[in-house]
Amino acid sequence: MNNRLIATDTIIDLAKKTIETERDAIAQLTTHLTDDFAKIVNCIIEAKGRVIITGIGKSAIIATKIVATLNSTGTPAIFMHAGDAIHGDLGTVQDNDVVICISNSGNTPEIKMLVPLIKRGTNKLIAMTGNTDSFLAKQADYILNTHVEKEACPNGLAPTTSTTAQLVMGDALAIVLLEIKGFSSSDFAKYHPGGSLGKRLYLRVADLVSKNQVPQVQKGEEVKKVIVEISKKMLGVTAVLDGEKVVGIVTDGDIRRMLNKHDNIKGLTAEDIMTSNPKTIPANTLAIKALEHMQKKGISQLLAMDRDTYVGVIHLHNLINEGIL
């Protein structure tokens, strides 16, 4: 094994060369777009079934990613491995489905076996290939041309630039479908309810506030009660009320400033140390908006309101725990 350390500049230059090779190839993809792309989009929109995407080797891996992207953006899709398809999984394809077959060469043995089987039915066959003269391209109804001049691999063997081109073309297809269908952020949230992306689109202040205790004191209560309330409710803050109306806020920072200012706190009340006109936020506001408000104001808590009624505190830690920050 060669333990000689390679110079940093050499390593960085090799990485740059790879990235630049793939960048240039992706830039050329726009010149490969033809009327077929538009026909494919319309074909998928009009289809009553799903998009079945198949491939083998590295193309199969790209196919699974494109399937995931389509599903998450409102176009039902299923992955079917080309090798498995010719050994029993062809039943995945139903009458109303559209089939996209991904193969850089378009001439692999599995593809040559699979394509005639698909063509026996009424399904539209879309070829995503780097070789428009291939068996796959000639048999397909429509072609997505992902031709690249060379792989980033210096030996021209490892699929690199070609698979990147396939991935980008799949993204282009998914995003065009998303735009035409009017797939909105609220639709996106339905498909991503458990992840941080989804939470940014549906989680509201009320959802987080409901998990917290509700710190509150009346404006005339002694400071000792205020300190106990902040400590007990563990949010570093308490709302100050006049009856049912919020008139102020006391934070643990206010408590520290009070102790620095007063040697004797006996007789001081919540009203004496509170900040009037506290920052509030409607409980039905998206949690991500609460985060933006906190960041803009440089604060870590907001009082949540249901119209004029105080319902609790949303803390920066709530947003961190949910993965929103």
Coordinates of C-alpha atoms in Angstrom, one line a residue:
M1 CA 0.0 0.0 0.0
N2 CA 1.3 3.4 -0.9
N3 CA 1.4 5.6 2.2
R4 CA 2.8 8.7 0.4
L5 CA 0.7 11.7 1.1
I6 CA -0.6 13.5 -2.0
A7 CA -0.2 17.2 -2.2
T8 CA -3.3 19.2 -1.3
D9 CA -3.2 21.2 -4.5
T10 CA -3.2 18.0 -6.6
I11 CA -6.2 16.7 -4.7
I12 CA -8.2 19.9 -5.1
D13 CA -7.3 20.2 -8.8
L14 CA -8.6 16.6 -9.4
A15 CA -11.8 17.5 -7.6
K16 CA -12.3 20.7 -9.5
K17 CA -11.7 18.8 -12.8
T18 CA -14.5 16.4 -11.9
I19 CA -16.9 19.1 -10.9
E20 CA -16.1 21.2 -14.0
T21 CA -16.5 18.2 -16.3
E22 CA -20.0 17.4 -14.9
R23 CA -20.9 21.1 -14.9
D24 CA -20.1 21.5 -18.6
A25 CA -22.1 18.3 -19.4
I26 CA -25.1 19.5 -17.5
A27 CA -25.0 22.8 -19.3
Q28 CA -25.2 21.0 -22.6
L29 CA -28.4 19.2 -21.5
T30 CA -30.5 22.2 -22.4
T31 CA -29.5 21.7 -26.1
H32 CA -30.8 18.2 -25.9
L33 CA -34.4 19.2 -25.1
T34 CA -36.8 18.6 -28.0
D35 CA -40.5 18.5 -28.5
D36 CA -40.4 15.0 -27.1
F37 CA -39.9 16.5 -23.6
A38 CA -43.2 18.5 -23.9
K39 CA -44.9 15.4 -25.3
I40 CA -43.7 13.3 -22.3
V41 CA -45.0 15.9 -19.8
N42 CA -48.4 15.8 -21.5
C43 CA -48.3 12.1 -21.7
I44 CA -47.7 11.7 -17.9
I45 CA -50.3 14.3 -17.1
E46 CA -53.0 12.6 -19.2
A47 CA -52.1 9.1 -18.1
K48 CA -54.6 7.5 -15.7
G49 CA -51.9 5.3 -14.2
R50 CA -48.5 5.8 -12.7
V51 CA -45.0 6.4 -13.9
I52 CA -43.0 3.2 -13.9
I53 CA -39.2 3.8 -14.0
T54 CA -36.8 1.0 -14.7
G55 CA -33.1 0.6 -15.3
I56 CA -30.2 -1.6 -14.3
G57 CA -26.9 -0.9 -12.6
K58 CA -26.2 2.7 -11.7
S59 CA -29.1 3.8 -13.9
A60 CA -31.4 1.8 -11.5
I61 CA -30.1 3.8 -8.6
I62 CA -30.9 7.0 -10.4
A63 CA -34.3 5.6 -11.3
T64 CA -35.1 5.1 -7.6
K65 CA -34.2 8.7 -6.8
I66 CA -36.3 10.1 -9.7
V67 CA -39.2 7.9 -8.4
A68 CA -38.8 9.4 -5.0
T69 CA -38.8 12.9 -6.4
L70 CA -41.9 12.4 -8.5
N71 CA -43.8 10.8 -5.6
S72 CA -42.9 13.7 -3.3
T73 CA -44.0 16.3 -5.8
G74 CA -47.4 14.8 -6.6
T75 CA -46.7 12.4 -9.5
P76 CA -47.3 8.8 -8.5
A77 CA -44.3 6.7 -9.5
I78 CA -42.9 3.2 -8.9
F79 CA -39.4 1.7 -9.4
M80 CA -39.1 -1.6 -11.3
H81 CA -35.6 -3.1 -11.6
A82 CA -35.0 -4.2 -15.2
G83 CA -33.3 -7.4 -14.2
D84 CA -36.2 -8.4 -11.9
A85 CA -38.8 -7.3 -14.5
I86 CA -37.6 -10.0 -16.9
H87 CA -37.8 -12.6 -14.1
G88 CA -41.4 -12.0 -13.0
D89 CA -41.8 -8.4 -11.9
L90 CA -43.2 -7.2 -15.2
G91 CA -46.6 -7.5 -13.6
T92 CA -45.8 -4.2 -11.9
V93 CA -46.8 -2.4 -15.1
Q94 CA -50.5 -1.9 -15.5
D95 CA -52.5 -0.9 -18.6
N96 CA -52.6 2.8 -17.9
D97 CA -49.0 3.3 -16.7
V98 CA -46.3 5.2 -18.5
V99 CA -42.9 3.5 -18.5
I100 CA -39.6 5.3 -18.4
C101 CA -36.5 3.1 -19.2
I102 CA -33.1 4.5 -18.2
S103 CA -30.0 3.3 -19.9
N104 CA -27.0 5.3 -20.9
S105 CA -26.0 2.9 -23.8
G106 CA -29.5 1.8 -24.5
N107 CA -28.1 -1.6 -25.6
T108 CA -27.6 -3.7 -22.5
P109 CA -28.9 -7.3 -22.7
E110 CA -31.5 -6.7 -20.0
I111 CA -32.9 -3.7 -21.8
K112 CA -33.1 -5.6 -25.1
M113 CA -35.0 -8.3 -23.4
L114 CA -37.3 -6.0 -21.4
V115 CA -38.3 -3.5 -24.1
P116 CA -40.2 -6.0 -26.4
L117 CA -42.1 -7.2 -23.4
I118 CA -43.2 -3.7 -22.5
K119 CA -44.1 -3.0 -26.2
R120 CA -46.5 -6.0 -26.2
G121 CA -48.9 -3.8 -24.2
T122 CA -50.4 -0.4 -24.8
N123 CA -48.1 1.5 -22.4
K124 CA -46.1 4.5 -23.7
L125 CA -42.4 3.8 -23.5
I126 CA -40.0 6.7 -22.8
A127 CA -36.3 6.2 -23.2
M128 CA -33.9 8.2 -21.1
T129 CA -30.6 7.4 -22.8
G130 CA -27.3 8.9 -23.9
N131 CA -27.4 7.1 -27.2
T132 CA -30.2 8.1 -29.5
D133 CA -29.2 5.5 -32.0
S134 CA -29.6 2.7 -29.5
F135 CA -32.0 -0.2 -29.5
L136 CA -33.9 1.4 -26.6
A137 CA -34.2 4.8 -28.4
K138 CA -35.4 3.3 -31.6
Q139 CA -38.1 1.3 -29.8
A140 CA -39.3 4.1 -27.6
D141 CA -42.3 6.4 -28.2
Y142 CA -40.4 9.4 -26.9
I143 CA -36.7 10.1 -26.0
L144 CA -35.1 12.1 -23.2
N145 CA -31.6 12.6 -24.5
T146 CA -29.0 12.6 -21.7
H147 CA -25.9 12.3 -24.0
V148 CA -22.6 13.4 -22.4
E149 CA -19.3 13.8 -24.2
K150 CA -17.3 12.0 -21.5
E151 CA -17.4 10.5 -18.1
A152 CA -15.6 12.3 -15.2
C153 CA -13.8 9.0 -14.6
P154 CA -10.4 9.3 -16.4
N155 CA -10.8 5.8 -17.7
G156 CA -14.2 6.6 -19.1
L157 CA -15.6 3.5 -17.3
A158 CA -17.3 4.5 -14.0
P159 CA -20.8 6.1 -14.7
T160 CA -20.3 9.6 -13.3
T161 CA -21.2 12.4 -15.7
S162 CA -23.8 10.2 -17.4
T163 CA -25.7 9.4 -14.2
T164 CA -25.6 13.1 -13.1
A165 CA -27.2 14.0 -16.5
Q166 CA -29.9 11.4 -15.9
L167 CA -30.5 12.8 -12.4
V168 CA -30.8 16.3 -13.7
M169 CA -33.1 15.3 -16.5
G170 CA -35.3 13.5 -14.0
D171 CA -35.4 16.6 -11.8
A172 CA -36.4 18.8 -14.8
L173 CA -39.2 16.4 -15.5
A174 CA -40.5 16.4 -11.9
I175 CA -40.3 20.2 -11.5
V176 CA -42.1 20.9 -14.8
L177 CA -44.9 18.5 -13.7
L178 CA -45.0 20.1 -10.3
E179 CA -45.3 23.6 -11.9
I180 CA -48.0 22.6 -14.4
K181 CA -50.1 20.8 -11.8
G182 CA -49.9 23.7 -9.4
F183 CA -48.4 21.6 -6.7
S184 CA -48.2 24.0 -3.7
S185 CA -46.2 24.1 -0.5
S186 CA -49.3 22.8 1.4
D187 CA -49.4 19.9 -1.0
F188 CA -45.8 19.3 -0.3
A189 CA -46.4 19.2 3.4
K190 CA -48.9 16.4 3.0
Y191 CA -46.2 14.2 1.4
H192 CA -43.6 15.2 4.0
P193 CA -45.4 15.2 7.4
G194 CA -42.6 13.7 9.4
G195 CA -39.5 15.6 8.2
S196 CA -38.2 19.0 9.0
L197 CA -39.3 20.2 5.5
G198 CA -42.8 19.2 6.2
K199 CA -42.9 20.7 9.6
R200 CA -41.8 24.1 8.2
L201 CA -44.9 23.9 6.0
Y202 CA -47.6 22.8 8.5
L203 CA -46.4 23.0 12.1
R204 CA -48.0 26.0 13.9
V205 CA -47.3 27.9 17.0
A206 CA -50.3 26.4 18.7
D207 CA -48.9 22.9 18.1
L208 CA -45.8 23.7 20.1
V209 CA -47.3 25.9 22.8
S210 CA -49.7 23.1 23.7
K211 CA -46.6 21.0 24.8
N212 CA -45.5 23.8 27.2
Q213 CA -46.7 24.9 30.6
V214 CA -48.3 28.4 30.7
P215 CA -46.3 30.8 32.9
Q216 CA -48.3 33.7 34.1
V217 CA -48.5 36.1 37.1
Q218 CA -50.7 39.1 37.9
K219 CA -49.1 42.5 37.7
G220 CA -49.4 43.2 41.4
E221 CA -47.8 39.9 42.6
E222 CA -44.5 40.1 44.4
V223 CA -41.2 39.4 42.6
K224 CA -40.7 36.2 44.7
K225 CA -43.8 34.8 43.0
V226 CA -42.5 35.9 39.6
I227 CA -39.1 34.1 40.2
V228 CA -40.9 30.9 41.3
E229 CA -43.2 31.0 38.3
I230 CA -40.3 31.4 35.8
S231 CA -38.4 28.6 37.5
K232 CA -41.3 26.2 37.8
K233 CA -42.5 26.6 34.2
M234 CA -38.9 26.2 32.8
L235 CA -39.3 28.6 29.9
G236 CA -37.2 31.4 31.1
V237 CA -40.1 33.8 31.0
T238 CA -43.6 34.6 32.3
A239 CA -46.4 36.7 31.0
V240 CA -47.7 39.5 33.2
L241 CA -51.5 39.9 33.3
D242 CA -53.9 42.5 34.5
G243 CA -56.9 40.2 35.0
E244 CA -57.1 38.4 31.6
K245 CA -55.2 41.0 29.6
V246 CA -51.5 40.7 28.9
V247 CA -49.7 43.8 30.0
G248 CA -46.1 42.7 30.1
I249 CA -43.4 40.1 30.2
V250 CA -40.7 39.2 32.7
T251 CA -37.7 37.2 31.5
D252 CA -34.9 35.6 33.5
G253 CA -32.7 38.4 32.1
D254 CA -35.1 40.9 33.7
I255 CA -34.6 39.0 37.0
R256 CA -30.8 39.3 36.7
R257 CA -30.9 43.0 36.0
M258 CA -33.3 43.5 38.9
L259 CA -30.9 41.8 41.3
N260 CA -28.0 43.9 40.1
K261 CA -30.0 47.0 40.5
H262 CA -31.7 46.4 43.9
D263 CA -30.1 45.2 47.1
N264 CA -33.6 44.7 48.6
I265 CA -36.3 43.3 46.4
K266 CA -39.0 43.3 49.1
G267 CA -42.0 45.2 47.9
L268 CA -41.2 45.0 44.2
T269 CA -43.9 43.6 42.0
A270 CA -44.1 42.1 38.6
E271 CA -45.3 45.4 37.2
D272 CA -42.1 47.1 38.5
I273 CA -39.7 44.9 36.6
M274 CA -41.7 43.8 33.5
T275 CA -41.3 44.9 29.9
S276 CA -44.5 46.5 28.7
N277 CA -46.0 45.8 25.3
P278 CA -44.3 42.3 24.9
K279 CA -43.7 40.7 21.6
T280 CA -46.6 38.4 20.8
I281 CA -47.6 36.1 17.9
P282 CA -51.0 34.6 16.9
A283 CA -51.2 31.0 17.8
N284 CA -52.3 29.9 14.3
T285 CA -49.0 31.3 12.8
L286 CA -46.7 28.8 11.2
A287 CA -43.8 27.9 13.5
I288 CA -41.2 28.8 10.9
K289 CA -42.6 32.4 10.9
A290 CA -42.2 32.5 14.7
L291 CA -38.6 31.5 14.2
E292 CA -38.1 34.3 11.6
H293 CA -39.6 36.8 14.0
M294 CA -37.4 35.7 16.9
Q295 CA -34.3 35.9 14.7
K296 CA -35.2 39.3 13.5
K297 CA -35.9 40.7 17.0
G298 CA -33.0 38.8 18.6
I299 CA -35.2 37.1 21.2
S300 CA -35.8 33.5 22.3
Q301 CA -39.5 33.5 23.3
L302 CA -42.8 34.9 22.1
L303 CA -46.1 35.1 23.9
A304 CA -48.7 33.2 21.9
M305 CA -52.2 34.7 21.5
D306 CA -55.5 33.4 20.5
R307 CA -57.0 36.7 19.4
D308 CA -56.8 38.7 22.7
T309 CA -56.4 35.6 24.9
Y310 CA -52.9 34.6 26.1
V311 CA -52.4 30.8 25.6
G312 CA -48.7 30.2 26.3
V313 CA -45.1 30.7 25.3
I314 CA -43.3 29.5 22.2
H315 CA -39.5 29.1 22.9
L316 CA -36.6 28.8 20.6
H317 CA -35.9 25.4 22.1
N318 CA -39.3 24.2 20.8
L319 CA -38.2 25.0 17.3
I320 CA -34.8 23.4 17.7
N321 CA -36.3 20.2 19.1
E322 CA -38.7 19.9 16.2
G323 CA -35.8 20.2 13.7
I324 CA -37.1 23.5 12.3
L325 CA -33.9 25.4 13.1

